[in-house]
PDB file of C-alpha atoms in Angstrom:
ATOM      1  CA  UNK U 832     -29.040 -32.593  20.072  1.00  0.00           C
ATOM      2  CA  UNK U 833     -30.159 -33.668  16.643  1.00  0.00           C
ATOM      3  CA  UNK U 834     -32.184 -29.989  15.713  1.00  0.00           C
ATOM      4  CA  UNK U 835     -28.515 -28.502  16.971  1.00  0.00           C
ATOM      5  CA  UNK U 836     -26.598 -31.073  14.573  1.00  0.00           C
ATOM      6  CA  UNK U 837     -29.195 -30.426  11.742  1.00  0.00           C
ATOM      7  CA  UNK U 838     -29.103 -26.719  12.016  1.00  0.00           C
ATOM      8  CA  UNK U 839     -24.976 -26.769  12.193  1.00  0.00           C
ATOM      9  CA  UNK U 840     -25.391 -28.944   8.944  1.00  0.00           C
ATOM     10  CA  UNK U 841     -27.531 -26.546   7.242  1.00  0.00           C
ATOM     11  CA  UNK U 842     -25.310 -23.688   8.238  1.00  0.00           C
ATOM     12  CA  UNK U 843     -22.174 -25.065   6.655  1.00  0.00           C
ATOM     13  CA  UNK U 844     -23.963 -25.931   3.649  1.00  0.00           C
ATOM     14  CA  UNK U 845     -25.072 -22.622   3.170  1.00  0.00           C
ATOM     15  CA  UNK U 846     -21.627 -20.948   3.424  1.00  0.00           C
ATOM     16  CA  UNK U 847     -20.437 -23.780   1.043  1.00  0.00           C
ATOM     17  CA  UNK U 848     -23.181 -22.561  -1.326  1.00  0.00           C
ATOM     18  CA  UNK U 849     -22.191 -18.790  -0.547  1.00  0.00           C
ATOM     19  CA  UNK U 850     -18.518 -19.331  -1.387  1.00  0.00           C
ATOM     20  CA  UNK U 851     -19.673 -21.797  -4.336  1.00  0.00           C
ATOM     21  CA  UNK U 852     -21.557 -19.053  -5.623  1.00  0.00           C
ATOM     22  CA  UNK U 853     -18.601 -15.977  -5.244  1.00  0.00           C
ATOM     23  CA  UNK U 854     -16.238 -18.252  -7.782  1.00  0.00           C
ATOM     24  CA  UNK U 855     -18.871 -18.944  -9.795  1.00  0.00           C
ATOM     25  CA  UNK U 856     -20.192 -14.892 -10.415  1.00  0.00           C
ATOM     26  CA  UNK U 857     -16.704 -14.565 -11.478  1.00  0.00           C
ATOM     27  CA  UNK U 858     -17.345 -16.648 -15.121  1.00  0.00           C
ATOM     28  CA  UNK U 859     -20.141 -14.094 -16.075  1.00  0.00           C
ATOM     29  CA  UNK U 860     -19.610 -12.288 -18.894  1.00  0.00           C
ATOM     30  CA  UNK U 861     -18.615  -8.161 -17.322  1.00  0.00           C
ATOM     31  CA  UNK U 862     -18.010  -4.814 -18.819  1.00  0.00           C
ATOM     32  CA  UNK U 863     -14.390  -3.335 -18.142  1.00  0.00           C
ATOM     33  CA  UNK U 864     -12.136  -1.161 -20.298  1.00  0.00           C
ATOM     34  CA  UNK U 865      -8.204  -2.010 -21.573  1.00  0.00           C
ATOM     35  CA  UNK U 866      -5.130  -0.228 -22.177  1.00  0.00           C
ATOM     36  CA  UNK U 867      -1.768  -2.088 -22.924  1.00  0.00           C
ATOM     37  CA  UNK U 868       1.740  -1.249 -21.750  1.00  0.00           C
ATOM     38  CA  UNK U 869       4.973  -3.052 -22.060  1.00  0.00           C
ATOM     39  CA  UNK U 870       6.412  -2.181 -25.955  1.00  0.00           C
ATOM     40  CA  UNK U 871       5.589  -4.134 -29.083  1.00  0.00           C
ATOM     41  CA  UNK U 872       8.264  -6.720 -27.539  1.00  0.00           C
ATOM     42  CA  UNK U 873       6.240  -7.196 -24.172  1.00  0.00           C
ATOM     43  CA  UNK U 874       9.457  -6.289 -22.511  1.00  0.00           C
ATOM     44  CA  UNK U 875       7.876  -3.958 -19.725  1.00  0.00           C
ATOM     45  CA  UNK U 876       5.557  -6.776 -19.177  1.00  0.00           C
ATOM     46  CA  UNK U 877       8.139  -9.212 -17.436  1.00  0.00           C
ATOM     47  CA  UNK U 878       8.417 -10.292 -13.759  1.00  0.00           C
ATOM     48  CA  UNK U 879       5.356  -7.856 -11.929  1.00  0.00           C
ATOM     49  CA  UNK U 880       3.284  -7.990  -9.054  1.00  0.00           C
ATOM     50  CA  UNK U 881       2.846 -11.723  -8.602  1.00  0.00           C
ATOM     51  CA  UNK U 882       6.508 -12.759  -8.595  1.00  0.00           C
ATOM     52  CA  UNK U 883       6.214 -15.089 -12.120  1.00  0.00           C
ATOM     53  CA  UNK U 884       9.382 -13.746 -13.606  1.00  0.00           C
ATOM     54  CA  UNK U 885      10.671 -13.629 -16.780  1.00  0.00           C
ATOM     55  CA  UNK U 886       6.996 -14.911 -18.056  1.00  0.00           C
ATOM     56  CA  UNK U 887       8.553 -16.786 -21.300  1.00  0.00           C
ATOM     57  CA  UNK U 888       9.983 -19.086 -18.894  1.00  0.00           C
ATOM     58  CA  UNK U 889       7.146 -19.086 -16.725  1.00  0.00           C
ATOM     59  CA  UNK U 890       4.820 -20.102 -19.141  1.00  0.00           C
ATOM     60  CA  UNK U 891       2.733 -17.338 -19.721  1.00  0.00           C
ATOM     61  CA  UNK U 892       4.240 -15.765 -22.770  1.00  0.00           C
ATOM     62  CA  UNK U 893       2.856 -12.396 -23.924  1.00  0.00           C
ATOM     63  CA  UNK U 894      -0.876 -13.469 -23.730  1.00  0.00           C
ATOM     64  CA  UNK U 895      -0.783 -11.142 -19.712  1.00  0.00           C
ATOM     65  CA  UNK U 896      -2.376  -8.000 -17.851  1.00  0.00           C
ATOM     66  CA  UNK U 897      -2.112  -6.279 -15.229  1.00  0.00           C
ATOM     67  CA  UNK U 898      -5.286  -5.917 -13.666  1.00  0.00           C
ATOM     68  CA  UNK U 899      -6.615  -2.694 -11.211  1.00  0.00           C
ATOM     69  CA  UNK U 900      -6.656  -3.198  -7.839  1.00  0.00           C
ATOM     70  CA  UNK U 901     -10.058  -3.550  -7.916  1.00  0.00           C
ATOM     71  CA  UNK U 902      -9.759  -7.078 -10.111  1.00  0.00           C
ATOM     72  CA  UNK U 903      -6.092  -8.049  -8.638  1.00  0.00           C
ATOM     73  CA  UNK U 904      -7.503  -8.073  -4.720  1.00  0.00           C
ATOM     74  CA  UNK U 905      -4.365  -7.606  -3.741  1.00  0.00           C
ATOM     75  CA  UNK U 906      -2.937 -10.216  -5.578  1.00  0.00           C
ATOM     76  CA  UNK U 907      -5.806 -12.634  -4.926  1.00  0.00           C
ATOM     77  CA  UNK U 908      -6.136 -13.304  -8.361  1.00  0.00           C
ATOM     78  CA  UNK U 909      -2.485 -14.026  -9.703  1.00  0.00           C
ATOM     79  CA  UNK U 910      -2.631 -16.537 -12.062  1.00  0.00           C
ATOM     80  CA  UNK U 911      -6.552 -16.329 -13.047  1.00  0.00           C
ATOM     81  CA  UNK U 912      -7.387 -16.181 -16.637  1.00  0.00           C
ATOM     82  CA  UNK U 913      -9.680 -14.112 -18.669  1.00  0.00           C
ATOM     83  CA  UNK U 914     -11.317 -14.390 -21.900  1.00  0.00           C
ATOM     84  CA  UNK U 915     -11.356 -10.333 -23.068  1.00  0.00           C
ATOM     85  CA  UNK U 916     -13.361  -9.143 -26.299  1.00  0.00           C
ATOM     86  CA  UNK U 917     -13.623  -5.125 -27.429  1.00  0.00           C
ATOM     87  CA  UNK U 918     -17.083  -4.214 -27.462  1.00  0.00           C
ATOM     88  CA  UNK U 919     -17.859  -3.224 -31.134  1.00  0.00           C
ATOM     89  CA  UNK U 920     -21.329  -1.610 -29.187  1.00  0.00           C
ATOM     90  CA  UNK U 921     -19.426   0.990 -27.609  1.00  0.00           C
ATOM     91  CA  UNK U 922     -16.192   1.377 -29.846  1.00  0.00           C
ATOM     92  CA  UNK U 923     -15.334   1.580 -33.707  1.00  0.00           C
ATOM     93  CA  UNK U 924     -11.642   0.568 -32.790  1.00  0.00           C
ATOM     94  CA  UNK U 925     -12.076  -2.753 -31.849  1.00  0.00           C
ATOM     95  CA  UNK U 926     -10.885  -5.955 -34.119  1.00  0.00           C
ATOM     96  CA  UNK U 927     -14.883  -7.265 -34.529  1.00  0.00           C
ATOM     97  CA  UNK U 928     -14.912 -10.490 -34.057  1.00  0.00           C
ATOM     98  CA  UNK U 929     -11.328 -11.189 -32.281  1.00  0.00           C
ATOM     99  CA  UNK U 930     -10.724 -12.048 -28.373  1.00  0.00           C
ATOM    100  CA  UNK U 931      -7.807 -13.205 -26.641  1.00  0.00           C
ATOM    101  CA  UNK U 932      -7.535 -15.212 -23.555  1.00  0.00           C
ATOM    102  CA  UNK U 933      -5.100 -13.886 -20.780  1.00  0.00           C
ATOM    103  CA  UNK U 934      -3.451 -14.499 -17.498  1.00  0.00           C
ATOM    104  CA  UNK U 935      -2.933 -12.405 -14.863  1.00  0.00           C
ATOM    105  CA  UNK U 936       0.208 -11.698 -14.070  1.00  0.00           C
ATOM    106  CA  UNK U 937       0.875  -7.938 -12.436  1.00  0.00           C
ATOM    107  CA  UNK U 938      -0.795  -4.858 -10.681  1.00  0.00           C
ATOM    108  CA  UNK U 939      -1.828  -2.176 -12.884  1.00  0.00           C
ATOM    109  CA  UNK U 940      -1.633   0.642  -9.707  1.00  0.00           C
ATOM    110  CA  UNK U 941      -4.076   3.272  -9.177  1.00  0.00           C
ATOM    111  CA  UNK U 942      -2.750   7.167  -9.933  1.00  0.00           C
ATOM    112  CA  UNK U 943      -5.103   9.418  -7.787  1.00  0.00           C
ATOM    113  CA  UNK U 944      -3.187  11.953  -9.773  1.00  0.00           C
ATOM    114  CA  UNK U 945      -5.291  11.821 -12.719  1.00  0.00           C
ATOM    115  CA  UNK U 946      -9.432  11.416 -12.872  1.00  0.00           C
ATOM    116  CA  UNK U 947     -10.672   7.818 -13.153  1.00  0.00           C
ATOM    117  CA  UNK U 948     -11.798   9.294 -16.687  1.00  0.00           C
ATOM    118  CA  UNK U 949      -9.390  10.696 -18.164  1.00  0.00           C
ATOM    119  CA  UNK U 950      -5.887   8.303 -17.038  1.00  0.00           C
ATOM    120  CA  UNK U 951      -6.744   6.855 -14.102  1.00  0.00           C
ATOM    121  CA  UNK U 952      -7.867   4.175 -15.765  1.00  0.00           C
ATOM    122  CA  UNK U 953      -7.057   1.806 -12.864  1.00  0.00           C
ATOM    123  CA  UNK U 954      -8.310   3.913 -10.282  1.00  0.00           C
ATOM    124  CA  UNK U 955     -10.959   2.298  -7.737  1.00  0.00           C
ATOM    125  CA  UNK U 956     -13.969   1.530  -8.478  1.00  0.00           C
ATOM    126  CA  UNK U 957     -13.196   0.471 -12.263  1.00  0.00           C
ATOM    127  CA  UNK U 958     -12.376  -3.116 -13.502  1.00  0.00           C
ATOM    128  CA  UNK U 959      -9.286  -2.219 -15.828  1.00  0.00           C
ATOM    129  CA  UNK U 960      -6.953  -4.161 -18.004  1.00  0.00           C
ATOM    130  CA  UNK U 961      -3.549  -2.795 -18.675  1.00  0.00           C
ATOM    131  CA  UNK U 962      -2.662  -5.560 -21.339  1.00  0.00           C
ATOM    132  CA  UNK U 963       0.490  -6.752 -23.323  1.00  0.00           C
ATOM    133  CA  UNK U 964       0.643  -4.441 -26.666  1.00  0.00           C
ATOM    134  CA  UNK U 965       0.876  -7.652 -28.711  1.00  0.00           C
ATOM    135  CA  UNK U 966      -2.337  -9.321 -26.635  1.00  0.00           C
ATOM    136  CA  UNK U 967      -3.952  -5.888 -27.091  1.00  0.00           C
ATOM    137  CA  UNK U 968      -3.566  -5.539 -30.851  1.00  0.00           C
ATOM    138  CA  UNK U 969      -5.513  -8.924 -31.275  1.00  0.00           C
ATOM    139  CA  UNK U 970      -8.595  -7.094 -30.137  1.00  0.00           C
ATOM    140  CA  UNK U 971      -8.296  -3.583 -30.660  1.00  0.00           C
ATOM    141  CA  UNK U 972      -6.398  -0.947 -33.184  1.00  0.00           C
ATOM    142  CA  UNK U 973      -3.431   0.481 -31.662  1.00  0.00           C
ATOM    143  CA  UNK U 974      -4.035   3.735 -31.916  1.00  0.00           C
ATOM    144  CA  UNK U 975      -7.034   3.899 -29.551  1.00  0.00           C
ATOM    145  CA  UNK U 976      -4.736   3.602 -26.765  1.00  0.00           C
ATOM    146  CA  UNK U 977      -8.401   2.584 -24.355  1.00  0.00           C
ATOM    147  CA  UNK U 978     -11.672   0.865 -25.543  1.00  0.00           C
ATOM    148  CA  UNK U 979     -14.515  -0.715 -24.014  1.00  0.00           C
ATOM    149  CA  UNK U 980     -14.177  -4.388 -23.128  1.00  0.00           C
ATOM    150  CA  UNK U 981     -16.430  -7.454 -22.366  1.00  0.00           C
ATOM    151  CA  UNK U 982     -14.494 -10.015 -20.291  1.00  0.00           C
ATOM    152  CA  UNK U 983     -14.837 -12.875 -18.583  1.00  0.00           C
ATOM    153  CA  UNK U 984     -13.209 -15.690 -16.114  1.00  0.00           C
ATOM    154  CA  UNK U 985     -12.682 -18.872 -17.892  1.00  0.00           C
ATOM    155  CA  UNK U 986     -10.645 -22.218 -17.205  1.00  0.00           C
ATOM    156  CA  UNK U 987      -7.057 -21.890 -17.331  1.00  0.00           C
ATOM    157  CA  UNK U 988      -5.460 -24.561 -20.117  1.00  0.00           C
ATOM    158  CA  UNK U 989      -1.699 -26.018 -18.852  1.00  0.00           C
ATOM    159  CA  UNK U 990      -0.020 -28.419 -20.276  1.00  0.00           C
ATOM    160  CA  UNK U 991       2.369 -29.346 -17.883  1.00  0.00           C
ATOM    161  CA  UNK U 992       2.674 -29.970 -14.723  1.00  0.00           C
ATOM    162  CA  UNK U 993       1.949 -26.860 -11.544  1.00  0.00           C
ATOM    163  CA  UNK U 994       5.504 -25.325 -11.126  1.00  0.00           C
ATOM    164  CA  UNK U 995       7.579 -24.257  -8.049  1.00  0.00           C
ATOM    165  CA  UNK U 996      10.360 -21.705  -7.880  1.00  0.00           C
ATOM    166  CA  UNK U 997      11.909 -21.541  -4.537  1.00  0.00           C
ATOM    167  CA  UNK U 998      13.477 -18.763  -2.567  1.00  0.00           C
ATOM    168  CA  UNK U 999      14.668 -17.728   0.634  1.00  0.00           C
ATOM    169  CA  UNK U1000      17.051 -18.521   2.898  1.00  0.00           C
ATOM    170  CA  UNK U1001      17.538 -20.944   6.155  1.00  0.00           C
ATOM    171  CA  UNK U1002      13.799 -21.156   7.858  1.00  0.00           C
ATOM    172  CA  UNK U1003      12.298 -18.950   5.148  1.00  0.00           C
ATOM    173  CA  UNK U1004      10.977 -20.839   2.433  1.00  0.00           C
ATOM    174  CA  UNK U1005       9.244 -18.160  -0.126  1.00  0.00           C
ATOM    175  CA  UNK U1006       7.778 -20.419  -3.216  1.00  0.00           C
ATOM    176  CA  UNK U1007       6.340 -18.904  -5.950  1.00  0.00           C
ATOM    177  CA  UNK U1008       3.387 -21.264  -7.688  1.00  0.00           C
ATOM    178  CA  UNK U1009       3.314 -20.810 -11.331  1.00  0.00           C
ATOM    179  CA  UNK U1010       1.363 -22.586 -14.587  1.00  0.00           C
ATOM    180  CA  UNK U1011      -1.737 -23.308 -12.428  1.00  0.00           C
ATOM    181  CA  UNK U1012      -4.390 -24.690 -14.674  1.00  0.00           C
ATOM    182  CA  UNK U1013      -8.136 -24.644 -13.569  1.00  0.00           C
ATOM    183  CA  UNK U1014      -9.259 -21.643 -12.413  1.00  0.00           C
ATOM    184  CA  UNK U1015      -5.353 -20.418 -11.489  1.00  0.00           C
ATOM    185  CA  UNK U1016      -5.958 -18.728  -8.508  1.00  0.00           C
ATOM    186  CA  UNK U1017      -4.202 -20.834  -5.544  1.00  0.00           C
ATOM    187  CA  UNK U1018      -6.116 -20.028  -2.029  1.00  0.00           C
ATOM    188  CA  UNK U1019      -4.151 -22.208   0.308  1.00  0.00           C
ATOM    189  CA  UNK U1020      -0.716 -24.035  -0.215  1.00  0.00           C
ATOM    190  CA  UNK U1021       1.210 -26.669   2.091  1.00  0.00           C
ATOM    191  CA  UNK U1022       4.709 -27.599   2.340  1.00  0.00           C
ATOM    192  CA  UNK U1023       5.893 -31.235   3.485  1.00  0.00           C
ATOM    193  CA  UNK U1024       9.620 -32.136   3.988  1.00  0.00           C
ATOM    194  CA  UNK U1025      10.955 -35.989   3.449  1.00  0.00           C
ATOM    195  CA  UNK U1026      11.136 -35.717   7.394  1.00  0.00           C
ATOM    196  CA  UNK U1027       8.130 -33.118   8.545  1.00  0.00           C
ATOM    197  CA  UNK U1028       4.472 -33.403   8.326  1.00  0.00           C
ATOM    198  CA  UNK U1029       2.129 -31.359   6.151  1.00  0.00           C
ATOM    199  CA  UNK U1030       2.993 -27.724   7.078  1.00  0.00           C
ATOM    200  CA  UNK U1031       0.242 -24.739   6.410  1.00  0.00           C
ATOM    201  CA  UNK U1032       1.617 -21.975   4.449  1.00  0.00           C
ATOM    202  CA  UNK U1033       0.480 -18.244   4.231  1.00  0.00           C
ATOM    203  CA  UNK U1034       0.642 -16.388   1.118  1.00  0.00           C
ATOM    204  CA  UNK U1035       3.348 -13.214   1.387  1.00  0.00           C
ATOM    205  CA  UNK U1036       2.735 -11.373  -2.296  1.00  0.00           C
ATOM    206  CA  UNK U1037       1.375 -12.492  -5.140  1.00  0.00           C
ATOM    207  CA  UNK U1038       1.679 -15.717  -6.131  1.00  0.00           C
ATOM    208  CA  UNK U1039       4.564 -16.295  -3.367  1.00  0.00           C
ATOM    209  CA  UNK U1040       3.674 -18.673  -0.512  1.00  0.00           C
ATOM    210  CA  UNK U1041       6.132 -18.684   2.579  1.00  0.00           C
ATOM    211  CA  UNK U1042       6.856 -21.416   5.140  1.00  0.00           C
ATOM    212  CA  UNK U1043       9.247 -20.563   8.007  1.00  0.00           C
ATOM    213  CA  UNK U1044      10.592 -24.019   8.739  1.00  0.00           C
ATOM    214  CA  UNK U1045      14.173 -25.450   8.378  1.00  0.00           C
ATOM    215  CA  UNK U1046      13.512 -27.742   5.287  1.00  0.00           C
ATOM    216  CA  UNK U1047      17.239 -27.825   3.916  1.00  0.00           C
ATOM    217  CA  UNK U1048      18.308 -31.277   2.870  1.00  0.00           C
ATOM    218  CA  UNK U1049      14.675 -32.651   2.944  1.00  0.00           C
ATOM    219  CA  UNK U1050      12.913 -33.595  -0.243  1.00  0.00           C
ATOM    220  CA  UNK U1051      10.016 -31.252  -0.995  1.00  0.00           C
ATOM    221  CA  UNK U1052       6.257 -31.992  -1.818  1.00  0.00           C
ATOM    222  CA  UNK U1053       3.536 -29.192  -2.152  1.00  0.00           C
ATOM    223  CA  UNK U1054      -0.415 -29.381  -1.998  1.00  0.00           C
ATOM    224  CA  UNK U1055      -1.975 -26.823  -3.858  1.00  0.00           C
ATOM    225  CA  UNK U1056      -5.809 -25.106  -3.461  1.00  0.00           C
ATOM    226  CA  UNK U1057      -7.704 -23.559  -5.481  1.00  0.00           C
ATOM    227  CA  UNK U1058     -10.728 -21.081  -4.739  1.00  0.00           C
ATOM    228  CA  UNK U1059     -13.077 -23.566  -6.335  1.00  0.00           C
ATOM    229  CA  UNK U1060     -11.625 -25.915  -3.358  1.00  0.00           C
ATOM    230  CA  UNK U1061      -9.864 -28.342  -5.530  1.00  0.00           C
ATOM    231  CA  UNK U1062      -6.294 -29.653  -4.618  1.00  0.00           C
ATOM    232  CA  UNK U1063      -3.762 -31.414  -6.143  1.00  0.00           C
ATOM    233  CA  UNK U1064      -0.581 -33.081  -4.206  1.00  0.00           C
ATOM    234  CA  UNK U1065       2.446 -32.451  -5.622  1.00  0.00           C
ATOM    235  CA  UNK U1066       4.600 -35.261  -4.248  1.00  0.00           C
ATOM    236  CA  UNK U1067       8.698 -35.459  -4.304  1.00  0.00           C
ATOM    237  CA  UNK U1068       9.152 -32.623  -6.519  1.00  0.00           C
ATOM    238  CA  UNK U1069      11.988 -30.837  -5.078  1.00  0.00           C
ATOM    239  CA  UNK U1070      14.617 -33.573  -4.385  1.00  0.00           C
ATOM    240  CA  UNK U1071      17.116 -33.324  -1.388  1.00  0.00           C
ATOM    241  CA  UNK U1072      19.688 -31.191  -2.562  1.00  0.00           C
ATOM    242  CA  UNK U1073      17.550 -28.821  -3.529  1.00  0.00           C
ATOM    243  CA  UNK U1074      18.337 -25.112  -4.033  1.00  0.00           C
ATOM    244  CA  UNK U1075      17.141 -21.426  -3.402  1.00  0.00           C
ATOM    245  CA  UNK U1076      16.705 -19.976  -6.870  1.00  0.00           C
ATOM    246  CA  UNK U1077      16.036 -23.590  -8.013  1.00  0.00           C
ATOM    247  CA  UNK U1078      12.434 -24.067  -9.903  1.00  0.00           C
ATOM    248  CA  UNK U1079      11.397 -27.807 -10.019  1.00  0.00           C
ATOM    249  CA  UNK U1080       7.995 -29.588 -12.017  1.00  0.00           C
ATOM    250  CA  UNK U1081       5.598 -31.305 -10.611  1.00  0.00           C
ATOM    251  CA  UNK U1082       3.600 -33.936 -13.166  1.00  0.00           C
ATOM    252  CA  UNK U1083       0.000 -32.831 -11.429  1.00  0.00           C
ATOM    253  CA  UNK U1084      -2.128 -29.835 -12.829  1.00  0.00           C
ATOM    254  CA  UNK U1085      -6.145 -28.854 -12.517  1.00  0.00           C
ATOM    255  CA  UNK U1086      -7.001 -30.673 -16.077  1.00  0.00           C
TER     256      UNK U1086
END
């Protein structure tokens, strides 16, 4: 019985170490390639493929891409943030000595249409960012329209609290998690009513996490997981009365 308990022991820690080690690939430094879209304005950049919105009231601002489906896994990685430089090896267009940190906040969409050299720039397999014109000209000279790019995962700096916008209707709770510091990228989310237990939710798009239970008139509290397996509790941030459409602030973040 004790050989069983040590090998189940050993086991776990190895996945632990496994997953550990996934998240922690991600922060190496990676060769891609970036386009922007969107207008000088950033206008085409707002609201996208995980749900944030109008993104100057969301917090992210014009400092966005869309990534390829490749990097957005399906919209996995909503909220992660990226530290993106032109390579000056592989380019005479780039800004030398200029990088920009960014958020992810949409799908840049394959188009099978075109070759993945020559406009389908977010076709699979490539790692592709279709950034904000203004986040774009901090790196590279506008008329280049694509250049090589180094990038890599780094921490995500809030400085408020994690954010909920809520949606729905009666038994349909669809939440949208926004201004996630850390590493951003929410894995698992919970839902607790003034009069429920902890409820598991399951994520439906992007950064939208639904619960299906009759919550009206119940203050609201959220838990919030990250894929480095940190959580924060969010408690009493929705009051009572509550709305759908309403956004409400928690005072918790991944600092």
């Amino acid at each position: 019985m004790a050989k069983e308990r040590a090998a189940v022991l050993v086991l776990v820690t190895a996945l632990c170490g496994l997953a550990s080690h996934a998240v922690n690939a991600q922060y190496y430094s990676t060769s891609a390639t970036a386009t922007f879209y969107g207008g000088r304005d950033g206008s085409g950049t707002m609201n996208g493929a995980c749900g944030y919105g109008n993104l100057y009231n969301s917090g992210y601002g014009l400092e966005t891409a869309a990534l390829s489906p490749v990097l957005f896994n399906d919209g996995a990685m909503c909220g992660a943030c990226y530290t993106i430089t032109c390579d000056t090896s592989k380019s005479s267009m780039c800004n030398a000595g200029k990088s920009i940190t960014i958020s992810a906040t949409n799908l840049c969409p394959a188009n099978y249409a075109l070759p993945n050299d020559n406009g389908g720039w977010c076709n699979p397999p490539r790692r592709h960012f279709d950034m904000s014109q203004p986040a774009w000209e901090t790196i590279a000279i506008y008329r280049a329209g694509i250049v090589p790019v180094i990038y890599k995962r780094v921490s995500c700096q809030k400085r408020e609290g994690v954010k909920f916008a809520i949606n729905g209707h009666n038994y349909f709770e669809l939440v949208n998690v926004f201004n996630v510091g850390g590493s951003g990228v929410v894995t698992q989310m919970w839902i607790k009513g003034s009069n429920t237990d902890w409820l598991v939710m399951s994520r439906n798009w992007g950064a939208n996490w639904q619960s299906n239970a009759y919550l009206n008139g119940q203050g609201l509290s959220f838990r919030v997981q990250l894929d480095d397996g940190r959580q924060v509790t969010a408690t009493n941030v929705a009051p009572s009365n509550w709305w759908f459409g309403g956004s409400y602030a928690s005072r918790v973040n991944f600092y």
